[in-house]
Rosetta silent file (secondary structure, phi, psi, omega in degrees, C-alpha in Angstrom):
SEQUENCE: XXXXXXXXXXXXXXXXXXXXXXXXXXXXXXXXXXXXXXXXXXXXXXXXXXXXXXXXXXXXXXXXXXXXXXXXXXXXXXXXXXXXXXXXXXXXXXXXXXXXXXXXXXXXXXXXXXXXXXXXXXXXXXX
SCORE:     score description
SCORE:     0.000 S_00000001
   1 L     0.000  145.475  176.612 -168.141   23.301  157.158 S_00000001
   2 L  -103.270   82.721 -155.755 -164.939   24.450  156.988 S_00000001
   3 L   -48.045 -161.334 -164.749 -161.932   22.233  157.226 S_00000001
   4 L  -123.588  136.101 -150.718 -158.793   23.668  158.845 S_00000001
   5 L    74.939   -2.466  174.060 -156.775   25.786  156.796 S_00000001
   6 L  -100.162  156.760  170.967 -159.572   26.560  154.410 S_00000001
   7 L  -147.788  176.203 -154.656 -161.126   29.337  153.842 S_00000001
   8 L  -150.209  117.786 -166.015 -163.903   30.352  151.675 S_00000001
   9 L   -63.493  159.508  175.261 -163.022   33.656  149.582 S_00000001
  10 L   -50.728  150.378  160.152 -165.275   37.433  149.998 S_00000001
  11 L   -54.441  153.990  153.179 -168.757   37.702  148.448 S_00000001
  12 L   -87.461  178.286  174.478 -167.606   39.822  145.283 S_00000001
  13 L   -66.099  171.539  156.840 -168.940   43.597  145.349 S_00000001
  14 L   -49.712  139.025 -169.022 -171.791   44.872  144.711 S_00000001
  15 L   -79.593 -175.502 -162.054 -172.222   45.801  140.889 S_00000001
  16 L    42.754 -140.705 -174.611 -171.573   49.493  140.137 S_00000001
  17 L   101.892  -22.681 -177.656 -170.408   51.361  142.368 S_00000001
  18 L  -106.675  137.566  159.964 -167.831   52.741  139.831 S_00000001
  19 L  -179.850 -177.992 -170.994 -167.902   56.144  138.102 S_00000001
  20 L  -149.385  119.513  162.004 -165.664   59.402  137.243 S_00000001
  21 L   -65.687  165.004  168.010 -167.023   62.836  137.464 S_00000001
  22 H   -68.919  -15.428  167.389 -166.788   65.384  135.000 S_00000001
  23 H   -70.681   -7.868  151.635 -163.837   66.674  136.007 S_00000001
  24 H   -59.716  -59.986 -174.841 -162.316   63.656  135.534 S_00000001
  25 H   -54.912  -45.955 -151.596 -163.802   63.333  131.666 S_00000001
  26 L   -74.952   -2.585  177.200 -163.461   66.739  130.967 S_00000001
  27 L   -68.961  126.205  178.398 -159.693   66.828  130.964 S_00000001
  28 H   -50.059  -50.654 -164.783 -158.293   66.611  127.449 S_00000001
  29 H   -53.524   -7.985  176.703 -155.511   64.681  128.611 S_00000001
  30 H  -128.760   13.580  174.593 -157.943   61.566  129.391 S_00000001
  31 L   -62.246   -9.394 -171.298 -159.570   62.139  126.253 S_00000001
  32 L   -88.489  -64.433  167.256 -157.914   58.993  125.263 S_00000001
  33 L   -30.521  -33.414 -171.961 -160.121   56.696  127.785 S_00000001
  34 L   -27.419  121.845  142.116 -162.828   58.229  125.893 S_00000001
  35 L   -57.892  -37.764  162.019 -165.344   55.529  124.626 S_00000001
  36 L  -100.638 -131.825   96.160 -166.421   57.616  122.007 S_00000001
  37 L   -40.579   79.170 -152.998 -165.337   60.699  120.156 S_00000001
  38 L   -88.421   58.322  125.336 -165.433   63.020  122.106 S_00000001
  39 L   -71.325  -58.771 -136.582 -167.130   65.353  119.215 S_00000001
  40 L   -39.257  146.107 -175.257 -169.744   63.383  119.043 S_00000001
  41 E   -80.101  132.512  169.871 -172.824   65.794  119.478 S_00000001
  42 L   -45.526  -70.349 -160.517 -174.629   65.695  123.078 S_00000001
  43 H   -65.136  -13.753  174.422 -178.048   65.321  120.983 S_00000001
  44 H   -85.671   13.091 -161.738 -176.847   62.639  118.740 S_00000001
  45 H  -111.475  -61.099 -172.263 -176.373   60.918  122.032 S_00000001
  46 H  -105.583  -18.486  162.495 -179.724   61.785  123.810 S_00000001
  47 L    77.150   24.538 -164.727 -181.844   62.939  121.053 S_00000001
  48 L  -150.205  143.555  163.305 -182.498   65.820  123.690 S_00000001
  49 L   114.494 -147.152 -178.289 -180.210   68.779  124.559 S_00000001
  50 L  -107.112  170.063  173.119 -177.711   70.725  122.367 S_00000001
  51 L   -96.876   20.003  178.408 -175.876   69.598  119.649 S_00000001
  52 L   -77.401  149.087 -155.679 -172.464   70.990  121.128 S_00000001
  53 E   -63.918  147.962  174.352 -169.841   68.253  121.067 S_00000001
  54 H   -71.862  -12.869  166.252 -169.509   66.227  124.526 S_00000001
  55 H   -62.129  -11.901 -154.225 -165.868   67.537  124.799 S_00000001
  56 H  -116.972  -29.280  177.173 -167.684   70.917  125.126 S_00000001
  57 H   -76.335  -33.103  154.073 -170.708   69.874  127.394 S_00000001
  58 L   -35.216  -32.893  178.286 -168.650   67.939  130.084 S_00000001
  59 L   -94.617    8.867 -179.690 -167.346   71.633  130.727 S_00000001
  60 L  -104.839 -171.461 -163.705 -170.195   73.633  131.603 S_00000001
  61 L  -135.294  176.154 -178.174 -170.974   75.141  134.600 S_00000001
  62 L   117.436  178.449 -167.298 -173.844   75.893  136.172 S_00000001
  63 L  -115.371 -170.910 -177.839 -177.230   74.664  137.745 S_00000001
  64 L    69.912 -148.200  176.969 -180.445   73.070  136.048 S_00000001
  65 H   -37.982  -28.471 -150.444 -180.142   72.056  132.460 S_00000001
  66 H  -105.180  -29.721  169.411 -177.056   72.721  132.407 S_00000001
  67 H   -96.438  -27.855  152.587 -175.733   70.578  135.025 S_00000001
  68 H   -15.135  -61.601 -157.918 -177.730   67.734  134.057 S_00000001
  69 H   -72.630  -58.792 -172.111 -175.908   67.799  130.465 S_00000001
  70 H   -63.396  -53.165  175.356 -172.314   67.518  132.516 S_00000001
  71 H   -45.679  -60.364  179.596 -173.157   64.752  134.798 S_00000001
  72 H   -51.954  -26.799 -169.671 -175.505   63.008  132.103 S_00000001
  73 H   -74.381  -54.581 -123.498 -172.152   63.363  129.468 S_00000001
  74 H   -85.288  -43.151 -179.437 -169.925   61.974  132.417 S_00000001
  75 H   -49.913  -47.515 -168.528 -172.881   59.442  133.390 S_00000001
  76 H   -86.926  -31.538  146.842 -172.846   58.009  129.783 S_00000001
  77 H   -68.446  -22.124  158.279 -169.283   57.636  129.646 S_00000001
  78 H   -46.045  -70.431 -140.862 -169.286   56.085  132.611 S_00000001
  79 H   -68.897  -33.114 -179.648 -171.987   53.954  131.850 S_00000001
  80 H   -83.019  -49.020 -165.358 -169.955   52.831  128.139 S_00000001
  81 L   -39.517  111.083  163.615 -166.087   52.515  129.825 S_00000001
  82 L   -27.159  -51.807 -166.074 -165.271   48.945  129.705 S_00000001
  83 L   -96.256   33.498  178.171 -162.995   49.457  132.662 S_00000001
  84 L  -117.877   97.847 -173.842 -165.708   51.208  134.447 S_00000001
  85 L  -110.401  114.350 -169.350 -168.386   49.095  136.276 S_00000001
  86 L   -99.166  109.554 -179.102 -171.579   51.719  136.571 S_00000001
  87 L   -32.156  -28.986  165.152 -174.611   51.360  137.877 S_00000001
  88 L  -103.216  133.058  177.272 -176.231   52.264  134.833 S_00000001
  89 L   -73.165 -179.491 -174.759 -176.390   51.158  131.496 S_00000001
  90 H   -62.607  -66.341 -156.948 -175.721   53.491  128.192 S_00000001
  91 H   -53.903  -39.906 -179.920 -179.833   52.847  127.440 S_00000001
  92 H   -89.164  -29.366  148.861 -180.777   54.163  131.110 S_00000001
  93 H   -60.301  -30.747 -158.834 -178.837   57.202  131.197 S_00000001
  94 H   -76.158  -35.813  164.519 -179.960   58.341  127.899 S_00000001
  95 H   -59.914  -55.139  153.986 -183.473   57.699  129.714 S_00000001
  96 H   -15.160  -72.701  176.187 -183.113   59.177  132.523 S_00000001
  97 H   -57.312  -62.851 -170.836 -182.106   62.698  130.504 S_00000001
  98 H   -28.708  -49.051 -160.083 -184.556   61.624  127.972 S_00000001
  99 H   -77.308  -59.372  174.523 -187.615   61.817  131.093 S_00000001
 100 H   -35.038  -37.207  151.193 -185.888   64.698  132.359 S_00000001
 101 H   -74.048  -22.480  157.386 -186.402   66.765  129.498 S_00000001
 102 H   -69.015  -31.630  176.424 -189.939   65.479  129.377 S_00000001
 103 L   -94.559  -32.930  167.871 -190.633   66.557  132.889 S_00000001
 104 L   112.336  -57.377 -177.654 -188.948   69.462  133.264 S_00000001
 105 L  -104.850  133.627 -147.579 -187.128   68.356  136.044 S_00000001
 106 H  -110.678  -15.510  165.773 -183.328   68.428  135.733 S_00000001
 107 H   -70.038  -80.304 -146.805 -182.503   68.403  139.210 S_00000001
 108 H   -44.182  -37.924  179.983 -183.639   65.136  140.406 S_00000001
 109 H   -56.506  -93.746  167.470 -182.141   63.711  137.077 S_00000001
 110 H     4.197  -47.360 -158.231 -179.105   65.516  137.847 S_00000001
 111 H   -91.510  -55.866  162.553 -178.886   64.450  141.589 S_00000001
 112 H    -8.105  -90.245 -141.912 -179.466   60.603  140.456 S_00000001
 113 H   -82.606   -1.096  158.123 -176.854   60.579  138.209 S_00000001
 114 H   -78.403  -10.889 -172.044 -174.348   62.589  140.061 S_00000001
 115 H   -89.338  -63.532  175.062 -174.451   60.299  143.129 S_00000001
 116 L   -33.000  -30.743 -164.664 -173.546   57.646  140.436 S_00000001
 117 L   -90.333    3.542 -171.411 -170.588   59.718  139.007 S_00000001
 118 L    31.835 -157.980  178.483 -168.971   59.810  142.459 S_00000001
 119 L  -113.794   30.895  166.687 -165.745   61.772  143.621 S_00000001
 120 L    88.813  -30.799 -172.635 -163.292   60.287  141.444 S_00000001
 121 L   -45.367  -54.249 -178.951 -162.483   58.229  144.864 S_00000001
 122 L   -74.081    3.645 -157.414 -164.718   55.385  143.097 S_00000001
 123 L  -130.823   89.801 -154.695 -162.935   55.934  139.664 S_00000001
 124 H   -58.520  -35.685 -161.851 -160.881   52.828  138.710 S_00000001
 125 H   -95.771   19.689  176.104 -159.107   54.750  135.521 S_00000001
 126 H  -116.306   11.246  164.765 -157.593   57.712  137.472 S_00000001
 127 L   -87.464    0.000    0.000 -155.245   55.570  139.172 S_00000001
């Protein structure tokens, strides 16, 4: 029951829900938000992929493998940013690619973790 003048505050959200595309990451100029370095090597990340630095994989274009690696870099930055709350943890993106590259297939991976990365709309640090 609810006395008069009370009110009993919102449910909070749902977690995640939060994320930044790569075009968000890949800008130098937000390189500072970074959670890591972004040299750090894609493969010293996923233990799968290239070794080119995630400053340089966040930028590449294209479909397949290739888009996987930008969404999965964006996904795992996501997934570490403090001020980011992501559906996924660091350990389940890197699976996710990890299975992907075991399977072959990089869309579905891709499509997963791109729904997660949203349209920047969802992306608490670009305000």
């Amino acid at each position: 029951w609810i006395g008069a003048g009370l009110s009993v505050p919102p449910p909070p959200p749902p977690p995640g829900g939060e994320g930044c595309t790569p075009g968000f990451w890949r800008n130098p100029k937000k390189f500072d938000l970074w959670p890591i370095d972004p040299s750090t090597p894609f493969l010293s990340v996923f233990d799968v992929g290239p070794v080119d630095p995630m400053s340089d994989t966040i930028k590449l274009g294209g479909g397949g493998e290739k888009a996987l690696i930008r969404h999965s870099s964006a996904a795992y930055l996501n997934a570490l940013s403090p001020d980011v709350d992501y559906f996924y943890t660091p350990a389940e993106v890197i699976g996710i690619v990890q299975e992907a590259y075991d399977t072959g297939d990089f869309d579905a991976a891709k499509n997963t973790l791109e729904e997660q990365n949203g349209d920047d709309t969802f992306c608490p640090l670009s305000n």
